[in-house]
mmCIF file of C-alpha atoms in Angstrom:
data_model
loop_
_atom_site.group_PDB
_atom_site.id
_atom_site.type_symbol
_atom_site.label_atom_id
_atom_site.label_comp_id
_atom_site.label_asym_id
_atom_site.label_seq_id
_atom_site.Cartn_x
_atom_site.Cartn_y
_atom_site.Cartn_z
ATOM 1 C CA MET A 3 95.720 82.321 80.727
ATOM 2 C CA LYS A 4 98.638 80.167 81.886
ATOM 3 C CA LYS A 5 100.994 83.139 81.468
ATOM 4 C CA LEU A 6 98.689 85.280 83.575
ATOM 5 C CA LEU A 7 98.590 82.644 86.315
ATOM 6 C CA GLU A 8 102.393 82.413 86.301
ATOM 7 C CA LEU A 9 102.636 86.214 86.661
ATOM 8 C CA TYR A 10 100.170 86.085 89.547
ATOM 9 C CA LYS A 11 102.160 83.391 91.326
ATOM 10 C CA LYS A 12 105.364 85.346 90.847
ATOM 11 C CA TYR A 13 103.969 88.653 92.034
ATOM 12 C CA ARG A 14 101.184 87.455 94.366
ATOM 13 C CA GLU A 15 102.518 89.272 97.411
ATOM 14 C CA ILE A 16 102.873 92.570 95.600
ATOM 15 C CA PHE A 17 99.470 92.207 94.012
ATOM 16 C CA TRP A 18 97.776 91.606 97.377
ATOM 17 C CA TYR A 19 99.787 94.373 99.028
ATOM 18 C CA LEU A 20 98.516 96.819 96.401
ATOM 19 C CA VAL A 21 94.943 95.628 96.995
ATOM 20 C CA VAL A 22 95.210 95.723 100.778
ATOM 21 C CA GLY A 23 97.258 98.910 100.677
ATOM 22 C CA GLY A 24 94.628 100.507 98.470
ATOM 23 C CA LEU A 25 91.868 99.476 100.839
ATOM 24 C CA THR A 26 93.906 100.675 103.837
ATOM 25 C CA THR A 27 94.402 104.003 102.037
ATOM 26 C CA LEU A 28 90.608 104.178 101.544
ATOM 27 C CA VAL A 29 90.018 103.531 105.222
ATOM 28 C CA SER A 30 92.599 106.225 106.059
ATOM 29 C CA TYR A 31 91.294 108.738 103.528
ATOM 30 C CA GLY A 32 87.666 108.006 104.352
ATOM 31 C CA THR A 33 88.017 108.439 108.099
ATOM 32 C CA PHE A 34 90.191 111.541 107.520
ATOM 33 C CA ALA A 35 87.429 113.088 105.396
ATOM 34 C CA LEU A 36 84.843 112.061 108.049
ATOM 35 C CA PHE A 37 86.807 113.706 110.864
ATOM 36 C CA VAL A 38 87.550 116.870 108.811
ATOM 37 C CA SER A 39 84.100 117.358 107.236
ATOM 38 C CA LEU A 40 81.569 115.831 109.619
ATOM 39 C CA PHE A 41 83.296 116.449 112.962
ATOM 40 C CA GLU A 42 85.104 119.610 111.847
ATOM 41 C CA MET A 43 88.420 118.535 113.436
ATOM 42 C CA ASN A 44 91.648 120.166 112.293
ATOM 43 C CA ALA A 45 93.657 118.327 109.692
ATOM 44 C CA THR A 46 96.496 117.227 111.985
ATOM 45 C CA LEU A 47 94.209 115.596 114.550
ATOM 46 C CA SER A 48 92.148 114.045 111.775
ATOM 47 C CA GLU A 49 95.353 112.581 110.282
ATOM 48 C CA ALA A 50 96.360 111.061 113.593
ATOM 49 C CA LEU A 51 92.923 109.459 114.127
ATOM 50 C CA SER A 52 92.682 108.204 110.533
ATOM 51 C CA TRP A 53 96.159 106.700 110.966
ATOM 52 C CA ALA A 54 94.934 104.664 113.979
ATOM 53 C CA CYS A 55 91.892 103.417 112.023
ATOM 54 C CA ALA A 56 94.065 102.394 109.118
ATOM 55 C CA VAL A 57 96.564 100.502 111.343
ATOM 56 C CA LEU A 58 93.741 98.536 112.950
ATOM 57 C CA PHE A 59 92.458 97.556 109.492
ATOM 58 C CA ALA A 60 95.937 96.916 107.977
ATOM 59 C CA TYR A 61 97.308 94.462 110.543
ATOM 60 C CA PRO A 62 94.988 91.487 110.041
ATOM 61 C CA THR A 63 94.698 92.052 106.281
ATOM 62 C CA ASN A 64 98.450 92.251 105.768
ATOM 63 C CA LYS A 65 99.069 89.305 108.086
ATOM 64 C CA LEU A 66 96.601 86.956 106.409
ATOM 65 C CA LEU A 67 96.213 88.126 102.833
ATOM 66 C CA VAL A 68 99.532 89.697 101.863
ATOM 67 C CA PHE A 69 102.232 87.902 103.791
ATOM 68 C CA GLU A 70 100.253 84.771 104.659
ATOM 69 C CA ASN A 71 101.850 84.840 108.079
ATOM 70 C CA HIS A 72 100.593 82.336 110.621
ATOM 71 C CA ASN A 73 102.949 83.320 113.477
ATOM 72 C CA LYS A 74 101.256 82.504 116.792
ATOM 73 C CA ASN A 75 103.082 85.264 118.697
ATOM 74 C CA ILE A 76 100.438 87.835 117.762
ATOM 75 C CA ILE A 77 101.263 90.299 120.592
ATOM 76 C CA LYS A 78 104.915 90.616 119.575
ATOM 77 C CA GLU A 79 104.039 90.743 115.878
ATOM 78 C CA PHE A 80 101.284 93.336 116.406
ATOM 79 C CA CYS A 81 103.616 95.515 118.508
ATOM 80 C CA SER A 82 106.242 95.306 115.762
ATOM 81 C CA PHE A 83 103.640 96.195 113.155
ATOM 82 C CA VAL A 84 102.375 99.139 115.186
ATOM 83 C CA LEU A 85 105.884 100.442 115.868
ATOM 84 C CA SER A 86 106.763 100.396 112.168
ATOM 85 C CA ARG A 87 103.497 102.128 111.393
ATOM 86 C CA VAL A 88 104.258 104.758 114.042
ATOM 87 C CA ALA A 89 107.227 105.842 111.922
ATOM 88 C CA THR A 90 105.062 106.333 108.818
ATOM 89 C CA GLY A 91 102.263 107.753 110.966
ATOM 90 C CA VAL A 92 104.565 110.430 112.328
ATOM 91 C CA PHE A 93 105.633 111.194 108.772
ATOM 92 C CA GLY A 94 101.978 111.514 107.711
ATOM 93 C CA VAL A 95 101.015 113.773 110.580
ATOM 94 C CA ALA A 96 104.126 115.929 110.136
ATOM 95 C CA PHE A 97 103.531 116.150 106.397
ATOM 96 C CA ILE A 98 99.867 117.299 106.910
ATOM 97 C CA TRP A 99 100.880 119.700 109.683
ATOM 98 C CA ILE A 100 103.573 121.327 107.525
ATOM 99 C CA PHE A 101 101.802 121.383 104.178
ATOM 100 C CA VAL A 102 98.233 122.073 105.364
ATOM 101 C CA ASP A 103 98.328 123.790 108.752
ATOM 102 C CA ILE A 104 101.446 125.863 108.107
ATOM 103 C CA VAL A 105 101.718 126.293 104.317
ATOM 104 C CA GLY A 106 97.956 126.258 103.719
ATOM 105 C CA GLY A 107 97.770 123.576 101.075
ATOM 106 C CA ASN A 108 94.684 121.579 100.252
ATOM 107 C CA GLU A 109 94.241 118.899 102.908
ATOM 108 C CA TYR A 110 92.937 116.250 100.485
ATOM 109 C CA LEU A 111 95.717 116.729 97.910
ATOM 110 C CA MET A 112 98.367 116.645 100.672
ATOM 111 C CA LYS A 113 96.728 113.531 102.115
ATOM 112 C CA ALA A 114 96.897 111.844 98.701
ATOM 113 C CA ILE A 115 100.602 112.736 98.244
ATOM 114 C CA SER A 116 101.564 111.524 101.724
ATOM 115 C CA SER A 117 99.546 108.338 101.248
ATOM 116 C CA ILE A 118 101.641 107.270 98.227
ATOM 117 C CA VAL A 119 104.894 107.655 100.176
ATOM 118 C CA ILE A 120 103.417 105.905 103.215
ATOM 119 C CA LEU A 121 102.172 102.966 101.070
ATOM 120 C CA VAL A 122 105.713 102.262 99.815
ATOM 121 C CA LEU A 123 107.317 102.669 103.209
ATOM 122 C CA ASN A 124 104.780 100.420 104.894
ATOM 123 C CA TYR A 125 105.499 97.568 102.485
ATOM 124 C CA VAL A 126 109.217 97.834 103.093
ATOM 125 C CA PHE A 127 108.785 97.885 106.885
ATOM 126 C CA SER A 128 106.331 94.986 106.839
ATOM 127 C CA LYS A 129 108.460 92.856 104.572
ATOM 128 C CA LEU A 130 111.791 93.528 106.386
ATOM 129 C CA ILE A 131 110.684 93.932 110.011
ATOM 130 C CA THR A 132 107.239 92.542 110.907
ATOM 131 C CA PHE A 133 106.433 89.576 108.656
#
């Protein structure tokens, strides 16, 4: 048990990022499916809207749970967070547009593939730029 606690302390940030990143991915994937299936929006617009929902969920959870950041300059920090997410959001929308709308791939499979890449990039940007 002591060994497990030591591992947790050593990798706490990565552990919580995977938890929060997984939940953010669920928010993104869930809202994407909602927009595509229920509202019958095209995949590209659905990706853009699901991205916005995911960013709004990810900021407070990353700030408080992952990076334990208590910076009081929330406006500047939030803007930095959003700008870094814009880069990965553009990637996600472009990926869906190319591989679903143009190539004709399965929107859910393409969403899953792009989400893995985005998860890694978001951690790097959050760690190096925002928090």
